[in-house]
Amino acid sequence: MIQKIKGTMDILPSETPLWRYIEGVMREEAEKFGYGEIRTPTFENTELFVRGVGDTTDVVQKEMYTFADRDEGRSISLRPEGTASVVRAIIENGKCSDPMPLKYYYIISCFRHEKPQAGRSREFFQFGTEMFGSHSPAADATAISLANSVLLRLGLDNVKLHINSIGCKECRPKYREALVNYFGERSACLCDTCKTRLDKNPLRLLDCKNPECAEIAKGAPKTVDHLCETCKKSFELLRSSLDAMKIDYVVDSSIVRGLDYYTGTVFEFIAEGIGAQSTVCGGGRYDGLVSSLGGPELPGIGFGMGITRIILAMTERGLDKVAVRTPSVYVASLGERAMVKGLEIVERLRRAGRYAECDVVGRSLKAQMKYANKIGAEYTLIIGDSEIDAGVAQLRNMQTGEQSEVSLDSFVI
Ligand code: ATP
Ligand code: MG
């Protein structure tokens, strides 16, 4: 028996209606905010993620699915996230000179070789949005508001917004120095990865999942205490915008985000009651990313929302039941001639836009009626040789039991 790969999932027809409902809400909300859908390839040159996500991040160092392309031998990777690909696409398609802002969204699967557990898989699904071309905190507030609107529409009003600012290239060096001093004094207790990161990228130490490192990180200097005037002002303006929009938040200095490209505003939406993997949405500003991937100086702000974690949060609150469409007519048949007639009838009904089914397994009449009941058919039509000869049959309302005569060759319900 060949089994699915560890950390992947099958989503069955009993579950897809919920997925589609959630994805529908995401699309509708994004489009309400003026975001257009973009679709990029599932795999890209590895270099894109090494440069885009950052070579000292866990994602690139430990989690990426990378392999040599068959014929050309170059290194390619399954996308571990969506932003780098969108940035590549806007540069490659000449969108950077379009009127700003550019607003894109996507619903994609991403691939990371992580330890599978509830809310953490190796292929996972993400709703992501990116906005390019605005330095204004109004853009940050808009991105946060979009994520918030999706969560609210899904009924997840218990998800808490945590925001922070991790500064720009002006304030980073000083903050970096403070971090190197702090962690340097405690380097003996750090994990090996963090020891090597201390010089290269000390901000990553704040994001380490190792319990000892996480404990040390709690006492580390805070980014918000090291912001330059511009970053400080932006963060204040974002806070007053969120206040005005009545979007609740807490300022949380532990939010630094796992990818290198973030600058300024970072945020997470955290759900209570779904276990350790409680961040349903994470995002922030990435002002240096477009230029670092070969484009012009173009600021950006976006987020990724994990659909599996949204489902966990909805299930926890009993919000995971969505209406499933049921057939308006089920045609039950007796004998071969009637079976063919049944196919003819459902074909006509489907072409008229109806949801109709007929027997295709040759069940007994009794078993067919039981099945029609099980799938929730509104009406059933029973046909045999005598109905075909007469050209009419009884259409039965499954709720009331009422019957009415209909013409086999023309009825539409
Ligand atoms: P985490 O800290 O939980 O590992 P992250 O910072 O690595 O998250 P992002 O790269 O920002 O996550 O991705 C955005 C969102 O995608 C996350 O907030 C989460 O909801 C979801 N996500 C990330 N990794 C996984 C995964 N392996 N399985 C399921 N969902 C995931
Ligand atoms: Mg992660």
GROMACS .gro file of C-alpha atoms and ligand atoms in nm:
model
  445
    1MET     CA    1   0.000   0.000   0.000
    2ILE     CA    2   0.155   0.329  -0.105
    3GLN     CA    3   0.077   0.600   0.144
    4LYS     CA    4   0.076   0.975   0.120
    5ILE     CA    5   0.394   1.158   0.207
    6LYS     CA    6   0.433   1.249   0.574
    7GLY     CA    7   0.304   1.599   0.641
    8THR     CA    8   0.069   1.609   0.341
    9MET     CA    9  -0.307   1.570   0.346
   10ASP     CA   10  -0.601   1.446   0.146
   11ILE     CA   11  -0.896   1.680   0.153
   12LEU     CA   12  -1.207   1.473   0.094
   13PRO     CA   13  -1.542   1.577  -0.059
   14SER     CA   14  -1.690   1.588   0.291
   15GLU     CA   15  -1.434   1.858   0.376
   16THR     CA   16  -1.396   2.055   0.053
   17PRO     CA   17  -1.721   2.254   0.097
   18LEU     CA   18  -1.568   2.417   0.407
   19TRP     CA   19  -1.241   2.483   0.222
   20ARG     CA   20  -1.428   2.634  -0.070
   21TYR     CA   21  -1.641   2.846   0.158
   22ILE     CA   22  -1.332   2.983   0.334
   23GLU     CA   23  -1.149   3.041   0.007
   24GLY     CA   24  -1.459   3.216  -0.130
   25VAL     CA   25  -1.466   3.455   0.166
   26MET     CA   26  -1.094   3.526   0.117
   27ARG     CA   27  -1.141   3.602  -0.253
   28GLU     CA   28  -1.444   3.821  -0.194
   29GLU     CA   29  -1.283   4.023   0.083
   30ALA     CA   30  -0.956   4.069  -0.112
   31GLU     CA   31  -1.147   4.189  -0.417
   32LYS     CA   32  -1.356   4.425  -0.202
   33PHE     CA   33  -1.024   4.584  -0.103
   34GLY     CA   34  -0.917   4.610  -0.469
   35TYR     CA   35  -0.668   4.323  -0.470
   36GLY     CA   36  -0.646   4.115  -0.790
   37GLU     CA   37  -0.559   3.746  -0.800
   38ILE     CA   38  -0.211   3.645  -0.918
   39ARG     CA   39  -0.099   3.288  -0.994
   40THR     CA   40   0.272   3.209  -1.003
   41PRO     CA   41   0.459   2.878  -1.053
   42THR     CA   42   0.479   2.616  -0.777
   43PHE     CA   43   0.857   2.597  -0.819
   44GLU     CA   44   1.118   2.861  -0.884
   45ASN     CA   45   1.494   2.896  -0.902
   46THR     CA   46   1.628   2.825  -0.553
   47GLU     CA   47   1.821   3.152  -0.571
   48LEU     CA   48   1.493   3.346  -0.557
   49PHE     CA   49   1.411   3.215  -0.209
   50VAL     CA   50   1.770   3.227  -0.085
   51ARG     CA   51   1.781   3.596  -0.173
   52GLY     CA   52   1.417   3.674  -0.104
   53VAL     CA   53   1.347   3.483   0.218
   54GLY     CA   54   1.704   3.505   0.347
   55ASP     CA   55   1.988   3.253   0.372
   56THR     CA   56   1.998   3.259   0.754
   57THR     CA   57   1.630   3.176   0.801
   58ASP     CA   58   1.503   2.834   0.913
   59VAL     CA   59   1.292   2.820   0.599
   60VAL     CA   60   1.595   2.834   0.370
   61GLN     CA   61   1.847   2.661   0.596
   62LYS     CA   62   1.637   2.365   0.703
   63GLU     CA   63   1.298   2.347   0.542
   64MET     CA   64   1.312   2.401   0.169
   65TYR     CA   65   1.239   2.121  -0.080
   66THR     CA   66   1.529   2.172  -0.318
   67PHE     CA   67   1.642   1.953  -0.604
   68ALA     CA   68   1.845   1.960  -0.924
   69ASP     CA   69   1.640   2.010  -1.237
   70ARG     CA   70   1.657   1.701  -1.456
   71ASP     CA   71   1.816   1.832  -1.772
   72GLU     CA   72   1.979   2.160  -1.687
   73GLY     CA   73   2.105   2.056  -1.346
   74ARG     CA   74   2.025   2.393  -1.191
   75SER     CA   75   1.880   2.408  -0.842
   76ILE     CA   76   1.508   2.459  -0.810
   77SER     CA   77   1.282   2.466  -0.505
   78LEU     CA   78   0.917   2.417  -0.426
   79ARG     CA   79   0.791   2.752  -0.299
   80PRO     CA   80   0.810   2.774   0.081
   81GLU     CA   81   0.603   3.097   0.077
   82GLY     CA   82   0.439   3.328  -0.173
   83THR     CA   83   0.591   3.674  -0.147
   84ALA     CA   84   0.923   3.618  -0.325
   85SER     CA   85   0.746   3.474  -0.631
   86VAL     CA   86   0.503   3.766  -0.650
   87VAL     CA   87   0.790   4.012  -0.631
   88ARG     CA   88   0.973   3.828  -0.907
   89ALA     CA   89   0.654   3.825  -1.115
   90ILE     CA   90   0.586   4.198  -1.085
   91ILE     CA   91   0.945   4.281  -1.181
   92GLU     CA   92   0.951   4.031  -1.466
   93ASN     CA   93   0.615   4.145  -1.602
   94GLY     CA   94   0.704   4.513  -1.590
   95LYS     CA   95   0.440   4.604  -1.330
   96CYS     CA   96   0.669   4.824  -1.122
   97SER     CA   97   0.591   5.128  -1.337
   98ASP     CA   98   0.212   5.083  -1.314
   99PRO     CA   99   0.012   5.331  -1.102
  100MET     CA  100   0.065   5.254  -0.735
  101PRO     CA  101  -0.031   5.078  -0.524
  102LEU     CA  102  -0.019   4.732  -0.681
  103LYS     CA  103  -0.243   4.491  -0.493
  104TYR     CA  104  -0.229   4.115  -0.539
  105TYR     CA  105  -0.367   3.813  -0.360
  106TYR     CA  106  -0.328   3.439  -0.399
  107ILE     CA  107  -0.442   3.108  -0.253
  108ILE     CA  108  -0.157   2.860  -0.286
  109SER     CA  109   0.007   2.556  -0.138
  110CYS     CA  110   0.355   2.602   0.010
  111PHE     CA  111   0.613   2.340   0.100
  112ARG     CA  112   0.835   2.327   0.407
  113HIS     CA  113   1.013   2.027   0.555
  114GLU     CA  114   0.892   2.085   0.910
  115LYS     CA  115   0.795   1.850   1.191
  116PRO     CA  116   0.433   1.762   1.113
  117GLN     CA  117   0.181   1.820   1.393
  118ALA     CA  118  -0.162   1.975   1.434
  119GLY     CA  119  -0.155   2.300   1.238
  120ARG     CA  120   0.187   2.232   1.088
  121SER     CA  121   0.228   2.030   0.771
  122ARG     CA  122   0.484   1.997   0.493
  123GLU     CA  123   0.243   2.099   0.222
  124PHE     CA  124   0.023   2.373   0.361
  125PHE     CA  125  -0.226   2.615   0.219
  126GLN     CA  126  -0.206   2.986   0.243
  127PHE     CA  127  -0.410   3.290   0.154
  128GLY     CA  128  -0.160   3.566   0.088
  129THR     CA  129  -0.180   3.931  -0.010
  130GLU     CA  130   0.082   4.184  -0.117
  131MET     CA  131   0.057   4.558  -0.163
  132PHE     CA  132   0.342   4.747  -0.330
  133GLY     CA  133   0.425   5.115  -0.367
  134SER     CA  134   0.320   5.278  -0.042
  135HIS     CA  135   0.534   5.387   0.254
  136SER     CA  136   0.225   5.511   0.434
  137PRO     CA  137   0.096   5.341   0.750
  138ALA     CA  138  -0.242   5.365   0.574
  139ALA     CA  139  -0.121   5.072   0.362
  140ASP     CA  140  -0.027   4.876   0.675
  141ALA     CA  141  -0.368   4.950   0.825
  142THR     CA  142  -0.536   4.837   0.502
  143ALA     CA  143  -0.348   4.505   0.493
  144ILE     CA  144  -0.429   4.440   0.859
  145SER     CA  145  -0.790   4.537   0.802
  146LEU     CA  146  -0.820   4.292   0.513
  147ALA     CA  147  -0.691   4.004   0.727
  148ASN     CA  148  -0.921   4.114   1.006
  149SER     CA  149  -1.223   4.131   0.775
  150VAL     CA  150  -1.165   3.774   0.658
  151LEU     CA  151  -1.138   3.649   1.016
  152LEU     CA  152  -1.450   3.838   1.123
  153ARG     CA  153  -1.654   3.709   0.829
  154LEU     CA  154  -1.549   3.356   0.920
  155GLY     CA  155  -1.679   3.418   1.272
  156LEU     CA  156  -1.334   3.419   1.435
  157ASP     CA  157  -1.378   3.719   1.659
  158ASN     CA  158  -1.163   3.556   1.929
  159VAL     CA  159  -0.843   3.592   1.726
  160LYS     CA  160  -0.609   3.851   1.870
  161LEU     CA  161  -0.399   4.093   1.667
  162HIS     CA  162  -0.040   4.143   1.785
  163ILE     CA  163   0.164   4.421   1.625
  164ASN     CA  164   0.523   4.535   1.648
  165SER     CA  165   0.772   4.743   1.453
  166ILE     CA  166   1.114   4.598   1.386
  167GLY     CA  167   1.257   4.917   1.235
  168CYS     CA  168   1.418   5.005   0.906
  169LYS     CA  169   1.775   5.015   0.781
  170GLU     CA  170   1.825   5.340   0.975
  171CYS     CA  171   1.738   5.197   1.316
  172ARG     CA  172   1.851   4.837   1.261
  173PRO     CA  173   2.228   4.881   1.312
  174LYS     CA  174   2.189   5.025   1.664
  175TYR     CA  175   1.933   4.766   1.759
  176ARG     CA  176   2.149   4.495   1.611
  177GLU     CA  177   2.436   4.607   1.829
  178ALA     CA  178   2.216   4.591   2.139
  179LEU     CA  179   2.108   4.239   2.046
  180VAL     CA  180   2.461   4.116   1.977
  181ASN     CA  181   2.567   4.250   2.318
  182TYR     CA  182   2.274   4.089   2.495
  183PHE     CA  183   2.297   3.748   2.330
  184GLY     CA  184   2.677   3.758   2.320
  185GLU     CA  185   2.684   3.767   2.701
  186ARG     CA  186   2.461   3.461   2.705
  187SER     CA  187   2.601   3.275   2.406
  188ALA     CA  188   2.705   2.969   2.610
  189CYS     CA  189   2.335   2.884   2.661
  190LEU     CA  190   2.229   2.928   2.298
  191CYS     CA  191   2.163   2.646   2.050
  192ASP     CA  192   2.426   2.583   1.783
  193THR     CA  193   2.221   2.745   1.505
  194CYS     CA  194   2.181   3.060   1.712
  195LYS     CA  195   2.551   3.070   1.794
  196THR     CA  196   2.629   3.089   1.423
  197ARG     CA  197   2.350   3.339   1.363
  198LEU     CA  198   2.471   3.574   1.631
  199ASP     CA  199   2.707   3.751   1.393
  200LYS     CA  200   2.520   3.703   1.068
  201ASN     CA  201   2.164   3.782   1.169
  202PRO     CA  202   2.101   3.838   1.541
  203LEU     CA  203   1.734   3.928   1.483
  204ARG     CA  204   1.673   3.561   1.398
  205LEU     CA  205   1.764   3.470   1.757
  206LEU     CA  206   1.437   3.627   1.869
  207ASP     CA  207   1.252   3.380   1.652
  208CYS     CA  208   1.425   3.057   1.757
  209LYS     CA  209   1.191   2.776   1.858
  210ASN     CA  210   1.446   2.613   2.092
  211PRO     CA  211   1.299   2.653   2.446
  212GLU     CA  212   1.625   2.773   2.604
  213CYS     CA  213   1.683   3.031   2.332
  214ALA     CA  214   1.319   3.140   2.354
  215GLU     CA  215   1.359   3.192   2.731
  216ILE     CA  216   1.668   3.407   2.680
  217ALA     CA  217   1.495   3.597   2.399
  218LYS     CA  218   1.220   3.705   2.641
  219GLY     CA  219   1.461   3.943   2.815
  220ALA     CA  220   1.620   4.076   2.498
  221PRO     CA  221   1.619   4.447   2.406
  222LYS     CA  222   1.297   4.550   2.234
  223THR     CA  223   1.282   4.684   1.880
  224VAL     CA  224   1.023   4.947   1.973
  225ASP     CA  225   1.275   5.105   2.213
  226HIS     CA  226   1.526   5.146   1.929
  227LEU     CA  227   1.317   5.296   1.649
  228CYS     CA  228   1.428   5.599   1.448
  229GLU     CA  229   1.196   5.903   1.436
  230THR     CA  230   1.040   5.798   1.104
  231CYS     CA  231   0.964   5.442   1.219
  232LYS     CA  232   0.835   5.569   1.552
  233LYS     CA  233   0.600   5.811   1.378
  234SER     CA  234   0.477   5.548   1.133
  235PHE     CA  235   0.407   5.305   1.413
  236GLU     CA  236   0.212   5.569   1.604
  237LEU     CA  237   0.010   5.654   1.296
  238LEU     CA  238  -0.065   5.287   1.237
  239ARG     CA  239  -0.183   5.256   1.595
  240SER     CA  240  -0.413   5.557   1.571
  241SER     CA  241  -0.549   5.428   1.237
  242LEU     CA  242  -0.630   5.090   1.390
  243ASP     CA  243  -0.793   5.268   1.685
  244ALA     CA  244  -1.006   5.473   1.447
  245MET     CA  245  -1.100   5.161   1.249
  246LYS     CA  246  -1.195   4.990   1.577
  247ILE     CA  247  -0.953   4.704   1.520
  248ASP     CA  248  -0.825   4.579   1.856
  249TYR     CA  249  -0.457   4.496   1.896
  250VAL     CA  250  -0.179   4.453   2.146
  251VAL     CA  251   0.178   4.574   2.095
  252ASP     CA  252   0.394   4.264   2.132
  253SER     CA  253   0.771   4.295   2.112
  254SER     CA  254   0.815   3.921   2.066
  255ILE     CA  255   0.672   3.940   1.713
  256VAL     CA  256   0.970   3.954   1.476
  257ARG     CA  257   0.860   3.711   1.199
  258GLY     CA  258   1.062   3.424   1.060
  259LEU     CA  259   1.162   3.565   0.723
  260ASP     CA  260   1.445   3.808   0.661
  261TYR     CA  261   1.268   4.052   0.436
  262TYR     CA  262   1.054   4.223   0.698
  263THR     CA  263   1.107   4.587   0.798
  264GLY     CA  264   0.893   4.823   1.006
  265THR     CA  265   0.546   4.693   1.085
  266VAL     CA  266   0.508   4.322   1.159
  267PHE     CA  267   0.194   4.154   1.287
  268GLU     CA  268   0.033   3.824   1.372
  269PHE     CA  269  -0.321   3.715   1.439
  270ILE     CA  270  -0.320   3.456   1.715
  271ALA     CA  271  -0.611   3.221   1.789
  272GLU     CA  272  -0.676   3.085   2.134
  273GLY     CA  273  -0.764   2.721   2.189
  274ILE     CA  274  -0.609   2.558   1.883
  275GLY     CA  275  -0.287   2.437   2.044
  276ALA     CA  276   0.073   2.538   1.993
  277GLN     CA  277   0.041   2.639   1.627
  278SER     CA  278  -0.184   2.930   1.702
  279THR     CA  279  -0.066   3.195   1.457
  280VAL     CA  280  -0.336   3.190   1.193
  281CYS     CA  281  -0.194   3.486   1.004
  282GLY     CA  282   0.143   3.656   0.990
  283GLY     CA  283   0.265   3.950   0.790
  284GLY     CA  284   0.444   4.278   0.772
  285ARG     CA  285   0.627   4.536   0.570
  286TYR     CA  286   0.915   4.443   0.338
  287ASP     CA  287   1.050   4.768   0.200
  288GLY     CA  288   1.383   4.631   0.078
  289LEU     CA  289   1.263   4.316  -0.094
  290VAL     CA  290   1.175   4.442  -0.442
  291SER     CA  291   1.509   4.616  -0.489
  292SER     CA  292   1.702   4.323  -0.345
  293LEU     CA  293   1.545   4.102  -0.611
  294GLY     CA  294   1.651   4.332  -0.891
  295GLY     CA  295   1.354   4.571  -0.907
  296PRO     CA  296   1.324   4.939  -0.821
  297GLU     CA  297   1.295   5.076  -0.467
  298LEU     CA  298   0.937   4.977  -0.403
  299PRO     CA  299   0.799   4.930  -0.053
  300GLY     CA  300   0.562   4.643   0.021
  301ILE     CA  301   0.327   4.512   0.288
  302GLY     CA  302   0.154   4.175   0.299
  303PHE     CA  303   0.052   3.873   0.498
  304GLY     CA  304   0.003   3.499   0.479
  305MET     CA  305  -0.294   3.327   0.639
  306GLY     CA  306  -0.276   2.952   0.703
  307ILE     CA  307  -0.597   2.788   0.589
  308THR     CA  308  -0.549   2.469   0.794
  309ARG     CA  309  -0.512   2.674   1.110
  310ILE     CA  310  -0.820   2.876   1.020
  311ILE     CA  311  -1.008   2.546   0.993
  312LEU     CA  312  -0.877   2.435   1.334
  313ALA     CA  313  -0.994   2.763   1.485
  314MET     CA  314  -1.336   2.738   1.317
  315THR     CA  315  -1.376   2.375   1.423
  316GLU     CA  316  -1.285   2.462   1.780
  317ARG     CA  317  -1.570   2.716   1.781
  318GLY     CA  318  -1.817   2.488   1.601
  319LEU     CA  319  -1.811   2.707   1.290
  320ASP     CA  320  -1.707   2.430   1.052
  321LYS     CA  321  -2.050   2.321   0.931
  322VAL     CA  322  -2.137   2.468   0.596
  323ALA     CA  323  -2.438   2.395   0.379
  324VAL     CA  324  -2.383   2.126   0.116
  325ARG     CA  325  -2.584   2.143  -0.204
  326THR     CA  326  -2.834   1.863  -0.253
  327PRO     CA  327  -2.994   1.737  -0.578
  328SER     CA  328  -3.328   1.880  -0.680
  329VAL     CA  329  -3.423   1.555  -0.856
  330TYR     CA  330  -3.318   1.194  -0.826
  331VAL     CA  331  -3.444   0.969  -1.108
  332ALA     CA  332  -3.499   0.611  -0.992
  333SER     CA  333  -3.535   0.351  -1.265
  334LEU     CA  334  -3.652  -0.007  -1.311
  335GLY     CA  335  -3.487  -0.198  -1.594
  336GLU     CA  336  -3.241  -0.109  -1.869
  337ARG     CA  337  -3.473   0.099  -2.086
  338ALA     CA  338  -3.562   0.312  -1.786
  339MET     CA  339  -3.201   0.348  -1.689
  340VAL     CA  340  -3.124   0.499  -2.032
  341LYS     CA  341  -3.434   0.720  -2.007
  342GLY     CA  342  -3.312   0.830  -1.663
  343LEU     CA  343  -2.978   0.936  -1.813
  344GLU     CA  344  -3.167   1.128  -2.084
  345ILE     CA  345  -3.377   1.311  -1.824
  346VAL     CA  346  -3.090   1.410  -1.593
  347GLU     CA  347  -2.891   1.523  -1.897
  348ARG     CA  348  -3.176   1.759  -1.991
  349LEU     CA  349  -3.211   1.885  -1.635
  350ARG     CA  350  -2.836   1.945  -1.596
  351ARG     CA  351  -2.825   2.134  -1.925
  352ALA     CA  352  -3.102   2.351  -1.783
  353GLY     CA  353  -2.871   2.422  -1.489
  354ARG     CA  354  -3.024   2.185  -1.234
  355TYR     CA  355  -2.851   1.944  -1.000
  356ALA     CA  356  -2.996   1.604  -1.091
  357GLU     CA  357  -2.887   1.246  -1.035
  358CYS     CA  358  -3.004   0.905  -1.149
  359ASP     CA  359  -2.919   0.547  -1.064
  360VAL     CA  360  -2.589   0.437  -1.219
  361VAL     CA  361  -2.516   0.124  -1.018
  362GLY     CA  362  -2.826  -0.085  -1.090
  363ARG     CA  363  -2.966  -0.089  -0.738
  364SER     CA  364  -3.308  -0.230  -0.652
  365LEU     CA  365  -3.589   0.027  -0.649
  366LYS     CA  366  -3.605   0.014  -0.269
  367ALA     CA  367  -3.230   0.071  -0.239
  368GLN     CA  368  -3.252   0.358  -0.488
  369MET     CA  369  -3.518   0.533  -0.279
  370LYS     CA  370  -3.308   0.488   0.033
  371TYR     CA  371  -3.011   0.637  -0.149
  372ALA     CA  372  -3.217   0.934  -0.278
  373ASN     CA  373  -3.314   1.002   0.082
  374LYS     CA  374  -2.957   0.980   0.200
  375ILE     CA  375  -2.827   1.232  -0.053
  376GLY     CA  376  -3.110   1.467   0.036
  377ALA     CA  377  -3.290   1.479  -0.301
  378GLU     CA  378  -3.580   1.724  -0.300
  379TYR     CA  379  -3.783   1.525  -0.555
  380THR     CA  380  -3.769   1.171  -0.690
  381LEU     CA  381  -3.906   1.043  -1.018
  382ILE     CA  382  -3.967   0.670  -1.056
  383ILE     CA  383  -3.967   0.532  -1.409
  384GLY     CA  384  -4.018   0.185  -1.556
  385ASP     CA  385  -4.143   0.045  -1.887
  386SER     CA  386  -4.505   0.154  -1.831
  387GLU     CA  387  -4.403   0.516  -1.752
  388ILE     CA  388  -4.188   0.527  -2.064
  389ASP     CA  389  -4.476   0.394  -2.278
  390ALA     CA  390  -4.717   0.650  -2.129
  391GLY     CA  391  -4.459   0.932  -2.150
  392VAL     CA  392  -4.547   1.046  -1.798
  393ALA     CA  393  -4.441   0.962  -1.441
  394GLN     CA  394  -4.507   1.069  -1.083
  395LEU     CA  395  -4.274   1.334  -0.939
  396ARG     CA  396  -4.261   1.287  -0.564
  397ASN     CA  397  -4.181   1.561  -0.316
  398MET     CA  398  -3.958   1.385  -0.061
  399GLN     CA  399  -4.053   1.625   0.218
  400THR     CA  400  -4.430   1.622   0.189
  401GLY     CA  401  -4.484   1.296   0.003
  402GLU     CA  402  -4.704   1.479  -0.250
  403GLN     CA  403  -4.699   1.350  -0.606
  404SER     CA  404  -4.767   1.519  -0.937
  405GLU     CA  405  -4.767   1.389  -1.292
  406VAL     CA  406  -4.496   1.523  -1.525
  407SER     CA  407  -4.408   1.465  -1.889
  408LEU     CA  408  -4.086   1.264  -1.924
  409ASP     CA  409  -3.986   1.447  -2.242
  410SER     CA  410  -4.025   1.803  -2.127
  411PHE     CA  411  -4.043   1.850  -1.752
  412VAL     CA  412  -3.788   2.074  -1.586
  413ILE     CA  413  -3.787   2.145  -1.217
  414ATP     P1  414   0.516   2.965   1.235
  414ATP     O1  415   0.582   3.060   1.327
  414ATP     O2  416   0.388   2.912   1.287
  414ATP     O3  417   0.609   2.860   1.185
  414ATP     P2  418   0.574   3.128   1.008
  414ATP     O4  419   0.615   3.257   1.062
  414ATP     O5  420   0.679   3.032   0.963
  414ATP     O6  421   0.475   3.053   1.108
  414ATP     P3  422   0.471   3.244   0.765
  414ATP     O7  423   0.584   3.210   0.680
  414ATP     O8  424   0.452   3.383   0.802
  414ATP     O9  425   0.469   3.148   0.892
  414ATP    O10  426   0.336   3.191   0.698
  414ATP     C1  427   0.212   3.256   0.718
  414ATP     C2  428   0.110   3.165   0.781
  414ATP    O11  429   0.108   3.038   0.715
  414ATP     C3  430   0.137   3.130   0.925
  414ATP    O12  431   0.090   3.230   1.009
  414ATP     C4  432   0.060   3.002   0.943
  414ATP    O13  433  -0.077   3.030   0.965
  414ATP     C5  434   0.076   2.937   0.809
  414ATP     N1  435   0.185   2.835   0.813
  414ATP     C6  436   0.317   2.855   0.809
  414ATP     N2  437   0.384   2.739   0.810
  414ATP     C7  438   0.289   2.641   0.815
  414ATP     C8  439   0.294   2.497   0.815
  414ATP     N3  440   0.408   2.431   0.811
  414ATP     N4  441   0.176   2.430   0.820
  414ATP     C9  442   0.059   2.495   0.823
  414ATP     N5  443   0.048   2.629   0.822
  414ATP    C10  444   0.161   2.702   0.817
  415MG      MG  445   0.760   2.860   1.047
   0.00000   0.00000   0.00000
